[in-house]
Amino acid sequence: MFDPSLENSHLEGYTSRQKERVMNVYEKLCEQSKYSQNSEDIFMSVLLIVCAKPKPVKFYKIEPSNHWLDLHQRTDTDIWCTAVFRVRKCIPTLVGAKTCKVYVDENARVYQDWDSYLTNNTLPKCVIIAPQDGEYQGVIQEGEETFAVKLTVTPSASLGLTARVLSSVDTASTVASIGAVGVLGVAAFTPIGPAVLIGATVATVATGI
């Protein structure tokens, strides 16, 4: 959840606040064992969500109407990652049906589905770049022997669910060219190496009109 160099089972190097947050998430994840077939095993994956926002406007200036638009074309962008834990809730009994999941964020908040996370997350104002439908979905691009991950680009709940974050529907080039997000984003929230994915991203844009 924090600096990868601090990763260890005893949380050495973490601040007391960081330890508290880690344990809160751990306990919330353990609670999800109620959905397990044996009340013990938890099937979980981790989604690394990239958040992007433009540099703040000077206090004496008015925020321009395009402040949140087309971050991929600008250099005044800050980015960071946040983790969301995806836990299997049920096993489908019908052929072709998908498993249902719950999602737990870094604040130990539980969301009953992915849409609930997108509409009720507590992230600050930012643009969210995440795996489509809250799961890693890979496709092979036609005519190319490259692997792509489907992504969505959406405003955070605090930014406003109807906020426009992109003016272009050129989705493939949008995510791949968000500067550092194109590198960090594509590489960070997939288990496949960055060399395979950079420039080979399929994205879906979800914005307000």
Tab-separated table of C-alpha atoms in Angstrom:
chain	number	residue	atom	x	y	z
A	1	MET	CA	0.000	0.000	0.000
A	2	PHE	CA	2.902	2.330	0.590
A	3	ASP	CA	6.557	2.466	-0.473
A	4	PRO	CA	7.339	-0.956	-2.013
A	5	SER	CA	10.722	-0.894	-0.293
A	6	LEU	CA	8.866	-1.151	3.009
A	7	GLU	CA	7.113	-4.384	2.121
A	8	ASN	CA	7.577	-7.023	4.815
A	9	SER	CA	5.350	-9.118	7.037
A	10	HIS	CA	6.250	-7.174	10.179
A	11	LEU	CA	5.585	-3.711	8.700
A	12	GLU	CA	9.049	-2.520	9.711
A	13	GLY	CA	9.685	1.024	8.555
A	14	TYR	CA	6.005	1.935	8.495
A	15	THR	CA	4.694	4.831	10.547
A	16	SER	CA	2.069	4.123	13.197
A	17	ARG	CA	-0.571	5.646	10.929
A	18	GLN	CA	0.488	3.459	8.014
A	19	LYS	CA	0.433	0.362	10.209
A	20	GLU	CA	-3.067	1.247	11.355
A	21	ARG	CA	-4.294	1.599	7.779
A	22	VAL	CA	-2.677	-1.669	6.716
A	23	MET	CA	-4.241	-3.545	9.621
A	24	ASN	CA	-7.650	-1.996	8.957
A	25	VAL	CA	-7.510	-3.241	5.369
A	26	TYR	CA	-6.195	-6.635	6.483
A	27	GLU	CA	-9.041	-7.060	8.963
A	28	LYS	CA	-11.608	-5.995	6.389
A	29	LEU	CA	-10.203	-8.491	3.902
A	30	CYS	CA	-10.335	-11.235	6.522
A	31	GLU	CA	-14.008	-10.440	7.061
A	32	GLN	CA	-14.627	-11.384	3.443
A	33	SER	CA	-13.831	-15.001	4.311
A	34	LYS	CA	-17.557	-15.271	5.052
A	35	TYR	CA	-17.969	-15.654	1.290
A	36	SER	CA	-15.451	-18.486	1.132
A	37	GLN	CA	-16.581	-22.063	0.614
A	38	ASN	CA	-14.663	-23.132	3.708
A	39	SER	CA	-14.818	-19.799	5.596
A	40	GLU	CA	-11.025	-19.615	5.451
A	41	ASP	CA	-9.588	-19.244	1.962
A	42	ILE	CA	-9.902	-15.830	0.333
A	43	PHE	CA	-9.456	-15.503	-3.411
A	44	MET	CA	-8.179	-12.001	-4.058
A	45	SER	CA	-6.377	-9.891	-6.630
A	46	VAL	CA	-4.998	-6.362	-6.380
A	47	LEU	CA	-5.859	-3.580	-8.798
A	48	LEU	CA	-3.469	-0.643	-8.946
A	49	ILE	CA	-5.477	2.411	-9.892
A	50	VAL	CA	-3.724	5.421	-11.418
A	51	CYS	CA	-5.045	8.861	-10.476
A	52	ALA	CA	-4.105	11.959	-12.476
A	53	LYS	CA	-4.758	15.636	-11.913
A	54	PRO	CA	-3.445	18.920	-13.332
A	55	LYS	CA	-1.240	21.241	-11.333
A	56	PRO	CA	-3.316	23.535	-9.085
A	57	VAL	CA	-4.333	26.939	-10.365
A	58	LYS	CA	-2.985	29.990	-8.521
A	59	PHE	CA	-5.447	31.119	-5.873
A	60	TYR	CA	-5.964	34.460	-7.603
A	61	LYS	CA	-6.822	32.859	-10.942
A	62	ILE	CA	-10.086	31.325	-12.121
A	63	GLU	CA	-9.974	27.645	-12.968
A	64	PRO	CA	-10.238	27.387	-16.768
A	65	SER	CA	-13.070	25.371	-18.276
A	66	ASN	CA	-10.597	22.901	-19.765
A	67	HIS	CA	-8.719	22.380	-16.498
A	68	TRP	CA	-9.568	18.660	-16.381
A	69	LEU	CA	-9.672	18.032	-20.104
A	70	ASP	CA	-7.064	16.177	-22.120
A	71	LEU	CA	-4.427	15.674	-19.448
A	72	HIS	CA	-2.588	13.506	-21.981
A	73	GLN	CA	-1.678	16.634	-23.945
A	74	ARG	CA	-0.371	18.612	-20.994
A	75	THR	CA	2.690	18.624	-18.791
A	76	ASP	CA	1.080	20.077	-15.655
A	77	THR	CA	-0.059	16.689	-14.408
A	78	ASP	CA	0.437	14.962	-11.053
A	79	ILE	CA	-0.097	11.216	-10.764
A	80	TRP	CA	-0.208	8.645	-7.999
A	81	CYS	CA	-1.388	5.081	-7.508
A	82	THR	CA	-3.882	3.606	-5.086
A	83	ALA	CA	-4.694	-0.041	-4.473
A	84	VAL	CA	-8.092	-1.706	-4.619
A	85	PHE	CA	-8.443	-5.302	-3.450
A	86	ARG	CA	-10.818	-7.459	-5.480
A	87	VAL	CA	-12.261	-10.410	-3.545
A	88	ARG	CA	-14.330	-13.228	-4.983
A	89	LYS	CA	-17.772	-13.276	-3.398
A	90	CYS	CA	-19.544	-16.090	-5.222
A	91	ILE	CA	-19.023	-18.778	-7.825
A	92	PRO	CA	-21.476	-18.774	-10.751
A	93	THR	CA	-23.597	-21.852	-11.315
A	94	LEU	CA	-24.437	-21.039	-14.927
A	95	VAL	CA	-22.049	-21.602	-17.814
A	96	GLY	CA	-20.589	-18.315	-19.050
A	97	ALA	CA	-21.678	-16.337	-15.994
A	98	LYS	CA	-19.095	-14.223	-14.194
A	99	THR	CA	-18.199	-14.480	-10.544
A	100	CYS	CA	-19.412	-11.692	-8.294
A	101	LYS	CA	-16.844	-9.756	-6.291
A	102	VAL	CA	-16.500	-7.182	-3.579
A	103	TYR	CA	-13.872	-4.453	-3.600
A	104	VAL	CA	-11.944	-3.062	-0.640
A	105	ASP	CA	-10.031	0.207	-0.950
A	106	GLU	CA	-7.026	1.517	0.994
A	107	ASN	CA	-9.359	3.092	3.553
A	108	ALA	CA	-10.901	-0.320	4.317
A	109	ARG	CA	-14.170	0.703	2.684
A	110	VAL	CA	-16.082	-2.183	1.113
A	111	TYR	CA	-17.924	-1.825	-2.195
A	112	GLN	CA	-20.366	-4.488	-3.345
A	113	ASP	CA	-19.460	-4.081	-7.009
A	114	TRP	CA	-17.174	-2.093	-9.298
A	115	ASP	CA	-19.790	0.499	-10.216
A	116	SER	CA	-20.232	1.214	-6.532
A	117	TYR	CA	-16.507	1.901	-6.220
A	118	LEU	CA	-16.511	4.267	-9.187
A	119	THR	CA	-19.505	6.223	-7.904
A	120	ASN	CA	-18.763	6.206	-4.174
A	121	ASN	CA	-14.969	6.247	-3.846
A	122	THR	CA	-13.394	8.759	-1.480
A	123	LEU	CA	-10.532	9.747	-3.772
A	124	PRO	CA	-9.739	13.457	-4.082
A	125	LYS	CA	-10.563	15.258	-7.307
A	126	CYS	CA	-8.733	13.330	-10.010
A	127	VAL	CA	-9.083	11.328	-13.199
A	128	ILE	CA	-9.141	7.575	-12.578
A	129	ILE	CA	-7.411	5.220	-15.007
A	130	ALA	CA	-8.318	1.639	-14.163
A	131	PRO	CA	-8.867	-1.824	-15.618
A	132	GLN	CA	-12.214	-2.012	-17.388
A	133	ASP	CA	-15.020	-3.367	-15.173
A	134	GLY	CA	-12.588	-3.700	-12.283
A	135	GLU	CA	-10.714	-6.677	-13.690
A	136	TYR	CA	-7.754	-7.278	-15.940
A	137	GLN	CA	-8.941	-8.142	-19.421
A	138	GLY	CA	-6.382	-8.812	-22.093
A	139	VAL	CA	-6.855	-8.775	-25.840
A	140	ILE	CA	-4.541	-9.422	-28.744
A	141	GLN	CA	-4.549	-6.459	-31.115
A	142	GLU	CA	-5.559	-7.310	-34.656
A	143	GLY	CA	-2.684	-7.373	-37.112
A	144	GLU	CA	-0.149	-7.117	-34.309
A	145	GLU	CA	1.361	-9.629	-31.957
A	146	THR	CA	0.928	-7.326	-28.991
A	147	PHE	CA	-1.073	-7.750	-25.811
A	148	ALA	CA	-3.391	-4.975	-24.665
A	149	VAL	CA	-5.222	-4.271	-21.415
A	150	LYS	CA	-8.682	-2.726	-21.525
A	151	LEU	CA	-8.859	0.449	-19.447
A	152	THR	CA	-11.458	3.039	-18.549
A	153	VAL	CA	-10.873	6.720	-17.860
A	154	THR	CA	-13.392	8.240	-15.451
A	155	PRO	CA	-13.673	11.204	-13.076
A	156	SER	CA	-13.474	10.461	-9.371
A	157	ALA	CA	-16.652	10.840	-7.338
A	158	SER	CA	-15.420	14.077	-5.765
A	159	LEU	CA	-14.606	15.544	-9.179
A	160	GLY	CA	-18.165	14.790	-10.254
A	161	LEU	CA	-19.475	11.758	-12.072
A	162	THR	CA	-20.622	13.892	-15.010
A	163	ALA	CA	-17.354	15.810	-15.298
A	164	ARG	CA	-15.766	15.761	-18.731
A	165	VAL	CA	-12.191	14.559	-18.554
A	166	LEU	CA	-11.462	13.968	-22.246
A	167	SER	CA	-12.590	15.839	-25.319
A	168	SER	CA	-11.362	13.177	-27.713
A	169	VAL	CA	-12.574	9.625	-28.229
A	170	ASP	CA	-9.176	8.554	-29.541
A	171	THR	CA	-8.996	6.219	-26.569
A	172	ALA	CA	-6.048	4.041	-27.519
A	173	SER	CA	-3.657	6.971	-27.884
A	174	THR	CA	-5.153	8.842	-24.936
A	175	VAL	CA	-4.028	6.539	-22.172
A	176	ALA	CA	-0.793	5.536	-23.857
A	177	SER	CA	0.259	9.170	-24.156
A	178	ILE	CA	-0.605	10.558	-20.736
A	179	GLY	CA	3.110	11.026	-20.152
A	180	ALA	CA	4.106	9.257	-16.979
A	181	VAL	CA	0.652	7.718	-16.675
A	182	GLY	CA	1.201	6.007	-19.999
A	183	VAL	CA	4.245	4.294	-18.538
A	184	LEU	CA	3.359	3.974	-14.868
A	185	GLY	CA	-0.315	3.359	-15.460
A	186	VAL	CA	-0.063	0.615	-18.031
A	187	ALA	CA	2.835	-1.092	-16.290
A	188	ALA	CA	1.656	-0.694	-12.721
A	189	PHE	CA	-1.810	-2.150	-12.856
A	190	THR	CA	-1.044	-5.302	-14.787
A	191	PRO	CA	1.107	-8.311	-13.911
A	192	ILE	CA	2.687	-8.268	-17.384
A	193	GLY	CA	5.986	-6.443	-17.866
A	194	PRO	CA	5.930	-2.801	-18.991
A	195	ALA	CA	7.919	-3.512	-22.124
A	196	VAL	CA	5.060	-5.621	-23.422
A	197	LEU	CA	2.317	-3.133	-22.631
A	198	ILE	CA	3.653	0.336	-23.300
A	199	GLY	CA	1.980	1.621	-26.416
A	200	ALA	CA	-0.295	-1.421	-26.565
A	201	THR	CA	-3.233	-0.301	-24.490
A	202	VAL	CA	-6.915	-0.473	-25.295
A	203	ALA	CA	-8.932	2.097	-23.377
A	204	THR	CA	-12.565	2.996	-22.979
A	205	VAL	CA	-13.451	6.566	-22.081
A	206	ALA	CA	-16.339	7.231	-19.733
A	207	THR	CA	-17.044	10.935	-19.410
A	208	GLY	CA	-19.965	13.293	-18.947
A	209	ILE	CA	-21.291	15.253	-21.909
